[in-house]
PDB file of C-alpha atoms in Angstrom:
ATOM      1  CA  MET A  13      55.824  23.439 -18.592  1.00  0.00           C
ATOM      2  CA  LYS A  14      54.533  22.069 -21.891  1.00  0.00           C
ATOM      3  CA  VAL A  15      56.913  21.334 -24.744  1.00  0.00           C
ATOM      4  CA  ILE A  16      56.045  21.368 -28.443  1.00  0.00           C
ATOM      5  CA  VAL A  17      58.632  19.684 -30.654  1.00  0.00           C
ATOM      6  CA  GLY A  18      58.385  20.039 -34.417  1.00  0.00           C
ATOM      7  CA  LEU A  19      60.487  17.506 -36.284  1.00  0.00           C
ATOM      8  CA  GLY A  20      62.382  18.380 -39.437  1.00  0.00           C
ATOM      9  CA  ASN A  21      65.803  18.795 -40.963  1.00  0.00           C
ATOM     10  CA  PRO A  22      67.822  21.983 -40.398  1.00  0.00           C
ATOM     11  CA  GLY A  23      69.043  24.237 -43.166  1.00  0.00           C
ATOM     12  CA  PRO A  24      67.650  25.972 -46.242  1.00  0.00           C
ATOM     13  CA  ARG A  25      68.013  22.854 -48.401  1.00  0.00           C
ATOM     14  CA  TYR A  26      65.141  21.220 -46.502  1.00  0.00           C
ATOM     15  CA  ARG A  27      62.872  24.245 -46.072  1.00  0.00           C
ATOM     16  CA  ASN A  28      59.311  23.605 -47.288  1.00  0.00           C
ATOM     17  CA  THR A  29      59.852  19.866 -47.759  1.00  0.00           C
ATOM     18  CA  ARG A  30      57.318  17.261 -46.655  1.00  0.00           C
ATOM     19  CA  HIS A  31      59.637  16.122 -43.870  1.00  0.00           C
ATOM     20  CA  ASN A  32      59.726  19.660 -42.431  1.00  0.00           C
ATOM     21  CA  VAL A  33      56.042  20.280 -41.765  1.00  0.00           C
ATOM     22  CA  GLY A  34      56.788  19.854 -38.049  1.00  0.00           C
ATOM     23  CA  PHE A  35      59.144  22.835 -38.232  1.00  0.00           C
ATOM     24  CA  GLU A  36      56.458  24.807 -40.079  1.00  0.00           C
ATOM     25  CA  VAL A  37      53.967  24.156 -37.286  1.00  0.00           C
ATOM     26  CA  VAL A  38      56.232  25.276 -34.433  1.00  0.00           C
ATOM     27  CA  ASP A  39      57.177  28.322 -36.508  1.00  0.00           C
ATOM     28  CA  ARG A  40      53.457  29.116 -36.834  1.00  0.00           C
ATOM     29  CA  VAL A  41      52.891  28.624 -33.090  1.00  0.00           C
ATOM     30  CA  ALA A  42      55.861  30.899 -32.348  1.00  0.00           C
ATOM     31  CA  GLN A  43      54.368  33.529 -34.644  1.00  0.00           C
ATOM     32  CA  GLN A  44      50.950  33.233 -32.952  1.00  0.00           C
ATOM     33  CA  LEU A  45      52.536  33.585 -29.508  1.00  0.00           C
ATOM     34  CA  GLY A  46      54.773  36.466 -30.584  1.00  0.00           C
ATOM     35  CA  VAL A  47      58.124  34.786 -29.944  1.00  0.00           C
ATOM     36  CA  ALA A  48      61.134  33.909 -32.078  1.00  0.00           C
ATOM     37  CA  PHE A  49      63.630  31.074 -32.002  1.00  0.00           C
ATOM     38  CA  SER A  50      66.617  32.895 -30.623  1.00  0.00           C
ATOM     39  CA  ARG A  51      68.629  30.315 -28.751  1.00  0.00           C
ATOM     40  CA  GLU A  52      70.381  27.070 -29.518  1.00  0.00           C
ATOM     41  CA  LYS A  53      70.114  24.674 -26.608  1.00  0.00           C
ATOM     42  CA  TYR A  54      69.649  20.916 -26.256  1.00  0.00           C
ATOM     43  CA  LYS A  55      70.953  20.515 -29.844  1.00  0.00           C
ATOM     44  CA  ALA A  56      67.870  22.434 -30.964  1.00  0.00           C
ATOM     45  CA  LEU A  57      66.542  25.881 -31.676  1.00  0.00           C
ATOM     46  CA  VAL A  58      64.268  26.826 -28.789  1.00  0.00           C
ATOM     47  CA  ALA A  59      61.810  29.570 -27.959  1.00  0.00           C
ATOM     48  CA  LYS A  60      60.109  30.162 -24.621  1.00  0.00           C
ATOM     49  CA  ALA A  61      56.577  31.477 -24.654  1.00  0.00           C
ATOM     50  CA  ASP A  62      53.509  32.026 -22.548  1.00  0.00           C
ATOM     51  CA  CYS A  63      50.297  30.495 -23.859  1.00  0.00           C
ATOM     52  CA  SER A  64      47.247  31.616 -21.873  1.00  0.00           C
ATOM     53  CA  GLY A  65      49.311  31.652 -18.691  1.00  0.00           C
ATOM     54  CA  GLN A  66      50.923  28.270 -19.400  1.00  0.00           C
ATOM     55  CA  PRO A  67      54.694  28.258 -20.004  1.00  0.00           C
ATOM     56  CA  VAL A  68      55.651  26.481 -23.203  1.00  0.00           C
ATOM     57  CA  LEU A  69      58.958  25.613 -24.818  1.00  0.00           C
ATOM     58  CA  LEU A  70      58.997  25.377 -28.618  1.00  0.00           C
ATOM     59  CA  VAL A  71      61.708  23.101 -30.003  1.00  0.00           C
ATOM     60  CA  LYS A  72      63.181  22.480 -33.462  1.00  0.00           C
ATOM     61  CA  PRO A  73      65.874  19.770 -33.235  1.00  0.00           C
ATOM     62  CA  LEU A  74      69.074  20.468 -35.166  1.00  0.00           C
ATOM     63  CA  THR A  75      70.127  16.809 -35.207  1.00  0.00           C
ATOM     64  CA  PHE A  76      68.428  15.947 -38.516  1.00  0.00           C
ATOM     65  CA  MET A  77      65.260  13.893 -38.579  1.00  0.00           C
ATOM     66  CA  ASN A  78      66.674  10.420 -37.987  1.00  0.00           C
ATOM     67  CA  ASN A  79      68.497  11.555 -34.828  1.00  0.00           C
ATOM     68  CA  SER A  80      65.689  13.654 -33.332  1.00  0.00           C
ATOM     69  CA  GLY A  81      65.781  11.552 -30.172  1.00  0.00           C
ATOM     70  CA  ILE A  82      69.121  13.076 -29.166  1.00  0.00           C
ATOM     71  CA  SER A  83      67.587  16.533 -28.876  1.00  0.00           C
ATOM     72  CA  VAL A  84      64.223  15.432 -27.467  1.00  0.00           C
ATOM     73  CA  ALA A  85      65.908  13.314 -24.766  1.00  0.00           C
ATOM     74  CA  ARG A  86      67.996  16.325 -23.690  1.00  0.00           C
ATOM     75  CA  VAL A  87      64.925  18.532 -23.464  1.00  0.00           C
ATOM     76  CA  ALA A  88      63.081  15.819 -21.541  1.00  0.00           C
ATOM     77  CA  ARG A  89      65.961  15.339 -19.107  1.00  0.00           C
ATOM     78  CA  TYR A  90      66.253  19.019 -18.209  1.00  0.00           C
ATOM     79  CA  ARG A  91      62.789  20.504 -18.765  1.00  0.00           C
ATOM     80  CA  VAL A  92      60.124  17.804 -18.415  1.00  0.00           C
ATOM     81  CA  HIS A  93      58.679  16.000 -15.399  1.00  0.00           C
ATOM     82  CA  ASP A  94      56.023  14.069 -17.337  1.00  0.00           C
ATOM     83  CA  LEU A  95      56.374  12.965 -20.970  1.00  0.00           C
ATOM     84  CA  GLN A  96      52.641  13.557 -21.423  1.00  0.00           C
ATOM     85  CA  SER A  97      53.520  17.269 -21.425  1.00  0.00           C
ATOM     86  CA  VAL A  98      55.600  16.852 -24.618  1.00  0.00           C
ATOM     87  CA  LEU A  99      53.868  17.001 -28.013  1.00  0.00           C
ATOM     88  CA  VAL A 100      55.921  15.787 -30.985  1.00  0.00           C
ATOM     89  CA  ILE A 101      54.747  17.019 -34.401  1.00  0.00           C
ATOM     90  CA  VAL A 102      55.754  14.917 -37.375  1.00  0.00           C
ATOM     91  CA  ASP A 103      54.994  14.254 -41.046  1.00  0.00           C
ATOM     92  CA  ASP A 104      53.232  11.000 -41.998  1.00  0.00           C
ATOM     93  CA  VAL A 105      53.241   9.486 -45.488  1.00  0.00           C
ATOM     94  CA  ASN A 106      50.522   7.038 -44.421  1.00  0.00           C
ATOM     95  CA  LEU A 107      47.954   9.806 -44.010  1.00  0.00           C
ATOM     96  CA  PRO A 108      46.322  11.670 -46.887  1.00  0.00           C
ATOM     97  CA  LEU A 109      47.530  15.194 -47.512  1.00  0.00           C
ATOM     98  CA  GLY A 110      45.950  17.553 -44.992  1.00  0.00           C
ATOM     99  CA  LYS A 111      44.813  14.922 -42.469  1.00  0.00           C
ATOM    100  CA  LEU A 112      45.785  15.284 -38.799  1.00  0.00           C
ATOM    101  CA  ARG A 113      45.982  12.466 -36.270  1.00  0.00           C
ATOM    102  CA  ILE A 114      46.714  13.112 -32.603  1.00  0.00           C
ATOM    103  CA  ARG A 115      47.502  10.304 -30.165  1.00  0.00           C
ATOM    104  CA  SER A 116      48.678  10.226 -26.555  1.00  0.00           C
ATOM    105  CA  VAL A 117      50.827   7.141 -27.172  1.00  0.00           C
ATOM    106  CA  GLY A 118      51.803   4.997 -30.142  1.00  0.00           C
ATOM    107  CA  SER A 119      54.455   3.303 -32.192  1.00  0.00           C
ATOM    108  CA  ALA A 120      56.875   4.922 -34.593  1.00  0.00           C
ATOM    109  CA  GLY A 121      54.790   3.675 -37.509  1.00  0.00           C
ATOM    110  CA  GLY A 122      57.906   3.418 -39.650  1.00  0.00           C
ATOM    111  CA  HIS A 123      58.929   7.033 -39.025  1.00  0.00           C
ATOM    112  CA  ARG A 124      62.640   7.169 -38.221  1.00  0.00           C
ATOM    113  CA  GLY A 125      62.430  10.448 -36.332  1.00  0.00           C
ATOM    114  CA  LEU A 126      59.802   9.014 -33.990  1.00  0.00           C
ATOM    115  CA  GLN A 127      61.799   5.785 -33.725  1.00  0.00           C
ATOM    116  CA  SER A 128      64.854   7.767 -32.617  1.00  0.00           C
ATOM    117  CA  ILE A 129      62.796   9.513 -29.933  1.00  0.00           C
ATOM    118  CA  ILE A 130      61.284   6.237 -28.714  1.00  0.00           C
ATOM    119  CA  GLU A 131      64.728   4.643 -28.500  1.00  0.00           C
ATOM    120  CA  ARG A 132      66.249   7.586 -26.597  1.00  0.00           C
ATOM    121  CA  LEU A 133      63.314   8.005 -24.198  1.00  0.00           C
ATOM    122  CA  GLY A 134      62.809   4.261 -23.755  1.00  0.00           C
ATOM    123  CA  THR A 135      59.055   4.559 -24.210  1.00  0.00           C
ATOM    124  CA  GLU A 136      56.293   5.147 -26.760  1.00  0.00           C
ATOM    125  CA  ALA A 137      54.226   6.967 -24.114  1.00  0.00           C
ATOM    126  CA  PHE A 138      54.345  10.564 -25.323  1.00  0.00           C
ATOM    127  CA  PRO A 139      51.783  12.524 -27.369  1.00  0.00           C
ATOM    128  CA  ARG A 140      52.313  12.996 -31.072  1.00  0.00           C
ATOM    129  CA  LEU A 141      50.545  14.870 -33.827  1.00  0.00           C
ATOM    130  CA  ARG A 142      50.940  13.240 -37.227  1.00  0.00           C
ATOM    131  CA  MET A 143      50.398  15.348 -40.325  1.00  0.00           C
ATOM    132  CA  GLY A 144      49.427  13.763 -43.620  1.00  0.00           C
ATOM    133  CA  VAL A 145      51.878  14.661 -46.359  1.00  0.00           C
ATOM    134  CA  GLY A 146      50.474  12.259 -48.946  1.00  0.00           C
ATOM    135  CA  ALA A 147      51.408   8.768 -49.934  1.00  0.00           C
ATOM    136  CA  VAL A 148      54.357   7.949 -52.115  1.00  0.00           C
ATOM    137  CA  ALA A 149      53.221   7.881 -55.722  1.00  0.00           C
ATOM    138  CA  THR A 150      56.061   7.049 -58.086  1.00  0.00           C
ATOM    139  CA  ALA A 151      59.018   8.514 -56.213  1.00  0.00           C
ATOM    140  CA  ALA A 152      61.000   6.543 -53.669  1.00  0.00           C
ATOM    141  CA  LEU A 153      60.174   7.264 -50.031  1.00  0.00           C
ATOM    142  CA  VAL A 154      63.326   9.312 -49.338  1.00  0.00           C
ATOM    143  CA  ASP A 155      62.825  11.422 -52.457  1.00  0.00           C
ATOM    144  CA  HIS A 156      59.170  11.892 -51.521  1.00  0.00           C
ATOM    145  CA  VAL A 157      59.674  13.109 -47.939  1.00  0.00           C
ATOM    146  CA  LEU A 158      62.661  15.268 -48.860  1.00  0.00           C
ATOM    147  CA  GLY A 159      60.781  16.693 -51.824  1.00  0.00           C
ATOM    148  CA  ARG A 160      58.826  19.919 -51.833  1.00  0.00           C
ATOM    149  CA  PHE A 161      55.077  20.113 -52.148  1.00  0.00           C
ATOM    150  CA  ALA A 162      53.641  20.749 -55.587  1.00  0.00           C
ATOM    151  CA  PRO A 163      52.229  24.279 -56.025  1.00  0.00           C
ATOM    152  CA  GLU A 164      48.687  22.888 -56.171  1.00  0.00           C
ATOM    153  CA  GLU A 165      49.253  21.110 -52.811  1.00  0.00           C
ATOM    154  CA  ARG A 166      50.449  24.218 -50.978  1.00  0.00           C
ATOM    155  CA  PRO A 167      46.985  25.604 -50.043  1.00  0.00           C
ATOM    156  CA  ALA A 168      46.089  22.275 -48.383  1.00  0.00           C
ATOM    157  CA  VAL A 169      49.473  22.205 -46.625  1.00  0.00           C
ATOM    158  CA  ASP A 170      49.071  25.764 -45.342  1.00  0.00           C
ATOM    159  CA  ALA A 171      45.583  24.954 -44.028  1.00  0.00           C
ATOM    160  CA  MET A 172      46.907  21.780 -42.359  1.00  0.00           C
ATOM    161  CA  VAL A 173      49.793  23.696 -40.740  1.00  0.00           C
ATOM    162  CA  GLY A 174      47.295  26.220 -39.377  1.00  0.00           C
ATOM    163  CA  ARG A 175      45.052  23.491 -37.944  1.00  0.00           C
ATOM    164  CA  ALA A 176      48.077  21.691 -36.479  1.00  0.00           C
ATOM    165  CA  ALA A 177      49.253  24.921 -34.813  1.00  0.00           C
ATOM    166  CA  ASP A 178      45.764  25.364 -33.355  1.00  0.00           C
ATOM    167  CA  ALA A 179      45.853  21.745 -32.132  1.00  0.00           C
ATOM    168  CA  ALA A 180      49.246  22.320 -30.496  1.00  0.00           C
ATOM    169  CA  VAL A 181      47.940  25.394 -28.691  1.00  0.00           C
ATOM    170  CA  ARG A 182      44.860  23.449 -27.580  1.00  0.00           C
ATOM    171  CA  PHE A 183      47.191  20.719 -26.257  1.00  0.00           C
ATOM    172  CA  VAL A 184      48.999  23.346 -24.181  1.00  0.00           C
ATOM    173  CA  THR A 185      45.887  25.062 -22.847  1.00  0.00           C
ATOM    174  CA  GLU A 186      43.441  22.168 -22.457  1.00  0.00           C
ATOM    175  CA  GLY A 187      45.338  18.886 -22.748  1.00  0.00           C
ATOM    176  CA  ILE A 188      45.705  15.988 -25.126  1.00  0.00           C
ATOM    177  CA  ALA A 189      42.141  14.631 -24.734  1.00  0.00           C
ATOM    178  CA  VAL A 190      40.542  17.917 -25.783  1.00  0.00           C
ATOM    179  CA  ALA A 191      42.984  18.308 -28.678  1.00  0.00           C
ATOM    180  CA  MET A 192      42.251  14.757 -29.846  1.00  0.00           C
ATOM    181  CA  ASN A 193      38.474  15.270 -29.671  1.00  0.00           C
ATOM    182  CA  GLU A 194      38.629  18.537 -31.562  1.00  0.00           C
ATOM    183  CA  PHE A 195      41.226  17.818 -34.247  1.00  0.00           C
ATOM    184  CA  ASN A 196      41.074  14.072 -35.020  1.00  0.00           C
TER     185      ASN A 196
END
């Protein structure tokens, strides 16, 4: 089974914020696969799907961003035999708006959600898809990532979410190497 985890913060207050692009991607994948998040399990909203004959679990942690590792570790403990079958999708302020970067392993890069996952799993060896949400201009980092996209940014964000969803599906069907070659 493959697992796609989109990081974000739960609740309407955080909907459409920069920090929640991971949630947007797994929502898009769920829509493409014709499933809905209908269960709460592993301290997350989950949806089971079939993607070209490959079982996949879509996950949206409910632990808030900085504690994402709690949920991801529970999913890993009960559903995963190999961490290379887990793709974590996360925002990245160090990438320009719209840019995707997929890696099979890597550091947290200052992202507290990834850091929480690394600490709980005890390793950096899991795939991640970073999504550029733009650098901090004048706002503080927290205000920036918890802020919503400007109306003129939304078309680029929507296109990025679509490409990221396609990359996640490619990860499920063909593996991390193919996804990296096609979407990096």
